[in-house]
mmCIF file of C-alpha atoms in Angstrom:
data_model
loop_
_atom_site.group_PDB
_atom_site.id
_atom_site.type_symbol
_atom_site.label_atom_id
_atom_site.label_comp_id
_atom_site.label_asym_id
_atom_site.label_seq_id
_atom_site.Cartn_x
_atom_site.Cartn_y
_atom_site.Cartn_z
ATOM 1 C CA UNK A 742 0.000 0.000 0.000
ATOM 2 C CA UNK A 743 1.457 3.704 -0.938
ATOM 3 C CA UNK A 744 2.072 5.866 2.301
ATOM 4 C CA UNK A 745 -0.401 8.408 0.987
ATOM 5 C CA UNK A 746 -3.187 7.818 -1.992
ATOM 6 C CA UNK A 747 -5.485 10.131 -3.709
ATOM 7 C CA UNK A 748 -8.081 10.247 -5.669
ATOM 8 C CA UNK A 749 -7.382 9.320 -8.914
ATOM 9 C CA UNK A 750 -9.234 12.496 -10.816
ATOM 10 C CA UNK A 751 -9.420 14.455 -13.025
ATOM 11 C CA UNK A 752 -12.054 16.447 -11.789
ATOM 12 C CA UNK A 753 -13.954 18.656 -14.768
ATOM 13 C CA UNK A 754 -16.401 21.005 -12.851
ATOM 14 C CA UNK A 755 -18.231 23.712 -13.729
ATOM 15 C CA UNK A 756 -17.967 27.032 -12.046
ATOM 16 C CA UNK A 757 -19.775 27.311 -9.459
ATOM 17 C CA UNK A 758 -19.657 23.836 -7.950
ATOM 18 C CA UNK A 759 -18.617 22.178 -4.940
ATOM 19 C CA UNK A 760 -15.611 19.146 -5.255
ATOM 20 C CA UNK A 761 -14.578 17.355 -2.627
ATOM 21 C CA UNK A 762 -11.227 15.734 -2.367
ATOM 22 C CA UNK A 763 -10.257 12.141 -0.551
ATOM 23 C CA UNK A 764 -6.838 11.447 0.407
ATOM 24 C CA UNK A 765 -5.667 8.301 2.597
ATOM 25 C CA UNK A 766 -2.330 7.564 4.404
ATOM 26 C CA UNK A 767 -1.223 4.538 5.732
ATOM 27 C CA UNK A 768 1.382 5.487 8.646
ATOM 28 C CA UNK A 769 -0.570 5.603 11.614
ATOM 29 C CA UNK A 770 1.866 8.028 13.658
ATOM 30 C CA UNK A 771 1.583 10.600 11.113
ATOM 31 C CA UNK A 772 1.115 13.775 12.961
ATOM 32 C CA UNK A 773 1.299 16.355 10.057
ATOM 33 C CA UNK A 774 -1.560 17.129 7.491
ATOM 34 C CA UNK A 775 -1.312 19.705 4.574
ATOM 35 C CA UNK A 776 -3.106 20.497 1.296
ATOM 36 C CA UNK A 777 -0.774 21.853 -1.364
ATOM 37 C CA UNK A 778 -2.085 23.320 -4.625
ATOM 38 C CA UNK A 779 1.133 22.731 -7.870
ATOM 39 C CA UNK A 780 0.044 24.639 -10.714
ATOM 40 C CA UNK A 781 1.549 23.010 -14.051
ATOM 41 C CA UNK A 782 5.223 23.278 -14.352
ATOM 42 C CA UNK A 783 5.649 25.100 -10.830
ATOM 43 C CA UNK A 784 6.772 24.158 -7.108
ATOM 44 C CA UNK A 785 3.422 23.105 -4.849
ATOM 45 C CA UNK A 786 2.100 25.887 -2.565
ATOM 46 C CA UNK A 787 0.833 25.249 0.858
ATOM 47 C CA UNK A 788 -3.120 25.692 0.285
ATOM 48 C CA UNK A 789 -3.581 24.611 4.309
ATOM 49 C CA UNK A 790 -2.790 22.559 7.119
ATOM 50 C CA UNK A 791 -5.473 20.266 8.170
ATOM 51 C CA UNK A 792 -6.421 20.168 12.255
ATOM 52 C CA UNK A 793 -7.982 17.515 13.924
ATOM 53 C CA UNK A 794 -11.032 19.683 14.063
ATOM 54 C CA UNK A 795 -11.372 20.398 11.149
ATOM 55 C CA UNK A 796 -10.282 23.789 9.396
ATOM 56 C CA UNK A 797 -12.023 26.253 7.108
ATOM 57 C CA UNK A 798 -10.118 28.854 5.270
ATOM 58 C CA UNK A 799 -12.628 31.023 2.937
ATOM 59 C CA UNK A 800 -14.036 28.902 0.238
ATOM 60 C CA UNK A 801 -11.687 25.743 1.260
ATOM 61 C CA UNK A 802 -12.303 23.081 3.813
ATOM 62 C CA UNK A 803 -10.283 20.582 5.748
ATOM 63 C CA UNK A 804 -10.897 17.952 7.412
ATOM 64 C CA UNK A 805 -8.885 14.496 9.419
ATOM 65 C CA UNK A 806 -10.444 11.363 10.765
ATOM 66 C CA UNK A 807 -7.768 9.949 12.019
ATOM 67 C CA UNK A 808 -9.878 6.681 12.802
ATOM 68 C CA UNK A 809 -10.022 6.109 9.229
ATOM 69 C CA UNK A 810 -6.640 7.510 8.337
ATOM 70 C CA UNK A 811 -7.657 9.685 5.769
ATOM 71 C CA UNK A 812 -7.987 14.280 4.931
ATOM 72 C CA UNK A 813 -10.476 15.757 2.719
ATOM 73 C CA UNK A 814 -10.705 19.007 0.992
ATOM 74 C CA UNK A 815 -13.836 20.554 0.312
ATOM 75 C CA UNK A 816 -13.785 23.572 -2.292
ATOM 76 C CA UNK A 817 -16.980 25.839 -2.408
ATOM 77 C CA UNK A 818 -18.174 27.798 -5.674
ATOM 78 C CA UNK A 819 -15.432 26.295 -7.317
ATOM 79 C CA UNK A 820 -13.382 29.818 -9.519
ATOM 80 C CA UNK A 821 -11.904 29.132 -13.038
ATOM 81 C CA UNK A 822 -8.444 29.954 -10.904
ATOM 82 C CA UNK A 823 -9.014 26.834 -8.699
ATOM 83 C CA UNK A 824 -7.890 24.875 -12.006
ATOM 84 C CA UNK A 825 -4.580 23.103 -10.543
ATOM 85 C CA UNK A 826 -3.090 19.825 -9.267
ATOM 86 C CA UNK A 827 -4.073 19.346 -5.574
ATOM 87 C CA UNK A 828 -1.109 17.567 -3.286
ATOM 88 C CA UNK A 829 -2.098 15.390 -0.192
ATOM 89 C CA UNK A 830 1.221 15.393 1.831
ATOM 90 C CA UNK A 831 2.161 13.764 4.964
ATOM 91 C CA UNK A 832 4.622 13.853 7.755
ATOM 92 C CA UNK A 833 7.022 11.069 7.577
ATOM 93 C CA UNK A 834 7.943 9.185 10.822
ATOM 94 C CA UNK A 835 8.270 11.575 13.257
ATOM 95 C CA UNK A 836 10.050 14.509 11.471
ATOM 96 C CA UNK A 837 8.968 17.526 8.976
ATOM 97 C CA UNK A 838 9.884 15.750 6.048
ATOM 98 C CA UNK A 839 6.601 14.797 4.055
ATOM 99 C CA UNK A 840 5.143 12.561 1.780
ATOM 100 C CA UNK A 841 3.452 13.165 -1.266
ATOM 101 C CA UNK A 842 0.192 11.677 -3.064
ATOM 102 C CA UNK A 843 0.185 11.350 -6.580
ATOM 103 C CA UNK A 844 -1.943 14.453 -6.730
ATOM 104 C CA UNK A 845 -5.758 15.059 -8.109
ATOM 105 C CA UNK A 846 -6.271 17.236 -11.396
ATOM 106 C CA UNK A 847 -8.636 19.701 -11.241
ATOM 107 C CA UNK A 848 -10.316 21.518 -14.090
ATOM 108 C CA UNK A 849 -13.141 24.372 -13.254
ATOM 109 C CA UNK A 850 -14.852 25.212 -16.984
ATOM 110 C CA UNK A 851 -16.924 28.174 -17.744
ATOM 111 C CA UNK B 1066 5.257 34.552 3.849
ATOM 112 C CA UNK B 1067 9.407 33.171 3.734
ATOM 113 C CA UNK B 1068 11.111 32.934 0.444
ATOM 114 C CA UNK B 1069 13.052 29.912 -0.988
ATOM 115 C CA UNK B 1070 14.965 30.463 -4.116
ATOM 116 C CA UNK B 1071 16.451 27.611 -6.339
ATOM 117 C CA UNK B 1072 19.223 28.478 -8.648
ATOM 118 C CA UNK B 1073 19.484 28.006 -11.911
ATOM 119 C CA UNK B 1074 16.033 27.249 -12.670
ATOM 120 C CA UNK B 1075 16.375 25.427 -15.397
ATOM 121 C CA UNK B 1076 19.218 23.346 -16.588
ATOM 122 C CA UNK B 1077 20.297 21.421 -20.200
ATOM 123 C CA UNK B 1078 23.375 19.310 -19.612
ATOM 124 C CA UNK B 1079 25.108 16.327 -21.716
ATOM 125 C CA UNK B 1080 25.805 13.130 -20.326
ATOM 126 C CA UNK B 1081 28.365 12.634 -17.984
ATOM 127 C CA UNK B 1082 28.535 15.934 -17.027
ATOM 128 C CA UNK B 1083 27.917 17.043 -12.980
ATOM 129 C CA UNK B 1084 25.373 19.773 -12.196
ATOM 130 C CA UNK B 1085 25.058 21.816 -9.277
ATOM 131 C CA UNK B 1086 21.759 23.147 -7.948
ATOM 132 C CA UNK B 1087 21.689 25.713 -4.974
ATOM 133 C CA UNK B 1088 19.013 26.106 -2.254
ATOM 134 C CA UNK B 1089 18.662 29.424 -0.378
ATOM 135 C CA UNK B 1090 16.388 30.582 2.122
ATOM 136 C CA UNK B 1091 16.504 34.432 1.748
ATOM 137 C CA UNK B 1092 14.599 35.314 4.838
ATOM 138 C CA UNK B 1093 15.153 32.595 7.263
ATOM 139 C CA UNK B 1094 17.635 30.322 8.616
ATOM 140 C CA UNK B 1095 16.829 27.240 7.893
ATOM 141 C CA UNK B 1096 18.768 24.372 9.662
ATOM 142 C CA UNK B 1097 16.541 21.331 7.767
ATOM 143 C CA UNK B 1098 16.036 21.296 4.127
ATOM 144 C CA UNK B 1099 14.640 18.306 2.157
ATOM 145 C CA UNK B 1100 15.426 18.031 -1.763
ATOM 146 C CA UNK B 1101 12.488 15.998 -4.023
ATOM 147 C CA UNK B 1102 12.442 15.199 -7.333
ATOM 148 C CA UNK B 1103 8.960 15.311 -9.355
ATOM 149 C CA UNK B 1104 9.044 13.246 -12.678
ATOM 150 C CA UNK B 1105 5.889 14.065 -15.057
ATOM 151 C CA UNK B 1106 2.526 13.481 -13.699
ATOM 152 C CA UNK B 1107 4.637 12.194 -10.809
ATOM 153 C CA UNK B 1108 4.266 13.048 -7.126
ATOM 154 C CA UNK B 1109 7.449 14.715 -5.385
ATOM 155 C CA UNK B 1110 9.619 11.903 -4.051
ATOM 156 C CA UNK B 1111 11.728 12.406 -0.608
ATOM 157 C CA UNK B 1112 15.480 12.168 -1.964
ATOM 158 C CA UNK B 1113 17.480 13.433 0.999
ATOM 159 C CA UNK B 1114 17.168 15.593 4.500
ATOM 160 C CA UNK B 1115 19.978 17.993 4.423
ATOM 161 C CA UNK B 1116 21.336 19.019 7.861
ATOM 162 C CA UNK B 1117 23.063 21.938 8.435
ATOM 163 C CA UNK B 1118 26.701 21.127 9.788
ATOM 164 C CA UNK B 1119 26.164 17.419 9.336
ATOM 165 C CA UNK B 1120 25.683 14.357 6.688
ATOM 166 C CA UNK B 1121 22.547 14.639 5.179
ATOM 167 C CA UNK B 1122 19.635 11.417 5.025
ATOM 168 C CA UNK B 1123 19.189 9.976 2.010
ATOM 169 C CA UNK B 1124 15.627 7.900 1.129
ATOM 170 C CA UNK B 1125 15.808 4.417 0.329
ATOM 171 C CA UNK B 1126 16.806 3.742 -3.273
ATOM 172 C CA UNK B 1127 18.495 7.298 -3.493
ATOM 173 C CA UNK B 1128 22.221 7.164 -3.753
ATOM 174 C CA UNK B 1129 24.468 9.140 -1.981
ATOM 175 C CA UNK B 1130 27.336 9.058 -4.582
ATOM 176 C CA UNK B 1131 25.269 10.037 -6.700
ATOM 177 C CA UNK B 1132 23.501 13.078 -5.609
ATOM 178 C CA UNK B 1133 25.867 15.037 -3.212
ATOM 179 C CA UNK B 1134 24.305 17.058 -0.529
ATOM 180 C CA UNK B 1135 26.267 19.735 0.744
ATOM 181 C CA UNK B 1136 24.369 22.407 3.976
ATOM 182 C CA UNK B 1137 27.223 24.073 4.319
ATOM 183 C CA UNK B 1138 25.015 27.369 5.913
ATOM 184 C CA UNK B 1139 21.758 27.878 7.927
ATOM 185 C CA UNK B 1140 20.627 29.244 4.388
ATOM 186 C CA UNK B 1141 21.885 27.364 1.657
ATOM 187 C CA UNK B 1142 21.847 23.871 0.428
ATOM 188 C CA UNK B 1143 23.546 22.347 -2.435
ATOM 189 C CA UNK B 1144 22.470 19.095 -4.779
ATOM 190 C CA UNK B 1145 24.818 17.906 -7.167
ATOM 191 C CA UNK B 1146 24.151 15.440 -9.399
ATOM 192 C CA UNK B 1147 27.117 13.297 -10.849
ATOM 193 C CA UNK B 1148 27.871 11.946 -14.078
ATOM 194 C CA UNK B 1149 24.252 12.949 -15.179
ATOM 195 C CA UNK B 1150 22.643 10.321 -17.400
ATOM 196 C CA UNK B 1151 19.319 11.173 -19.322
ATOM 197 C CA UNK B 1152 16.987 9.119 -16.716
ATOM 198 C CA UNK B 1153 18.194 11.803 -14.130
ATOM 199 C CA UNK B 1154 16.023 14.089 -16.230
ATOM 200 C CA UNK B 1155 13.360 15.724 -14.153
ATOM 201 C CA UNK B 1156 12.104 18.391 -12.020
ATOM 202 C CA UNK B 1157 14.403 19.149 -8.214
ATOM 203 C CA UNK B 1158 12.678 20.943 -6.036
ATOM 204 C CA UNK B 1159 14.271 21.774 -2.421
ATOM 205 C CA UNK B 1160 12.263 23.132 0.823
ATOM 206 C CA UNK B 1161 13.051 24.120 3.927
ATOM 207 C CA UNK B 1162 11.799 24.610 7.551
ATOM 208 C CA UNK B 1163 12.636 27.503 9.384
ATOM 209 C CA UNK B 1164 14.805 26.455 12.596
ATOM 210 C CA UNK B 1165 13.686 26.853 16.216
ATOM 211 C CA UNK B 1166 10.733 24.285 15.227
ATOM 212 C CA UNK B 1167 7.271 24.847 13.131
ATOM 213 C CA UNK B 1168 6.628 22.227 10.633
ATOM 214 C CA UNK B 1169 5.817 24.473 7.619
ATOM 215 C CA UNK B 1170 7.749 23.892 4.671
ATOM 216 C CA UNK B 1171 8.519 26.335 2.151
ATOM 217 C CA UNK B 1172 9.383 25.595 -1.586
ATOM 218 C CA UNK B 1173 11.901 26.578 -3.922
ATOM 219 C CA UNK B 1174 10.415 27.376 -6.901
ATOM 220 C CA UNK B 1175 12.659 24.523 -8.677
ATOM 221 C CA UNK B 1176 15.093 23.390 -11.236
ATOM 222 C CA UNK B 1177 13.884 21.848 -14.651
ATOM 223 C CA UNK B 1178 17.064 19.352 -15.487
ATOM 224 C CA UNK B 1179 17.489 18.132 -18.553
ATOM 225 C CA UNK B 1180 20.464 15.687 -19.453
ATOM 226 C CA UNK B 1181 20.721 15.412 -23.139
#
């Protein structure tokens, strides 16, 4: 089993909608959650850290069951600029160093 | 929000030949940075943890010969890659975490290599 799995995607949504992203990780210790967003040809870009609670940042949502071992993202009114590869990533072990998913392709259309 | 440069940002090399890529934080000390490599439609793999002041950890599979890690500073991190053969072809991109803990990472905004 890969340390961290995504959905497979792409995603082709129309303006306006809501997508929700899975993401699962197999290394129960993991202590460290983020969503990064890569734009094509470009370094990834922390979108946001996921809590334990649950986080909400504007149109973007996070969430962690732990139980389950797996983060979501939830994007709201989905913009034409949301277009982009979304990054699951990880904490390995027990340091800062993180682990990627393969990312999910996302394409908002007019 | 701290800045990570990469230098050069994109490279075309022949075979054989070694290539150096640099890693700065401009804003920050940074005593951990990690260097990944991203091959198309690829997630960013782990390579190495580079230390400052000591040997850097390289991910299994990842040789150390290979790709030399130098953290010679709190803000600057070198990758060289040896004897550069066309599968080394892909896209570096280095990160780093500020020291005095945090677990944010920031990216470089990396180096396109291509060995020809």
């Amino acid at each position: 089993r890969k340390e961290v799995e995504q959905d497979p995607g792409p995603f082709n949504v129309p303006e306006g909608a809501t997508v929700a992203f899975n993401c699962t990780y197999s290394n129960s210790a993991s202590q460290s959650f983020f969503w990064y967003r890569q734009d094509c040809r470009k370094e990834p870009k922390l979108l946001m850290s996921v809590y334990s609670s649950g986080n909400e940042d504007g149109r973007f949502t996070a969430q962690l069951n732990r139980a389950s071992q797996y983060i979501s993202l939830l994007i709201r009114d989905s913009k034409l600029s949301d277009s982009a590869t979304y990054l699951c990533a990880v904490n390995k072990n027990s340091g800062y160093a993180l682990n990627f998913g393969k990312g999910t392709s996302l394409l908002v259309t007019p | 929000g701290a800045v990570v440069s990469q230098h050069p940002s994109r490279v075309i090399c022949k075979s054989g030949t070694s290539v150096k890529i640099e890693c700065r934080s401009l804003d920050f000390q940074a005593t951990t940075m990690f260097w990944y490599r991203q091959f198309p439609k690829k997630s960013l793999m782990l390579m190495a943890t580079s230390n400052e002041g000591s040997k850097a950890t390289y991910e299994q599979g990842v040789e150390k010969d290979k790709f030399l890690i130098n953290h010679a500073s709190l803000t600057l991190s070198t990758l060289t890659v040896t004897s550069a053969h066309p599968e080394d072809s892909s896209f570096y991109i280095c990160s780093a975490t500020p020291g005095g803990g945090g677990e944010t990472q920031y990216f470089g905004p990396g180096t396109r290599l291509l060995v020809l």
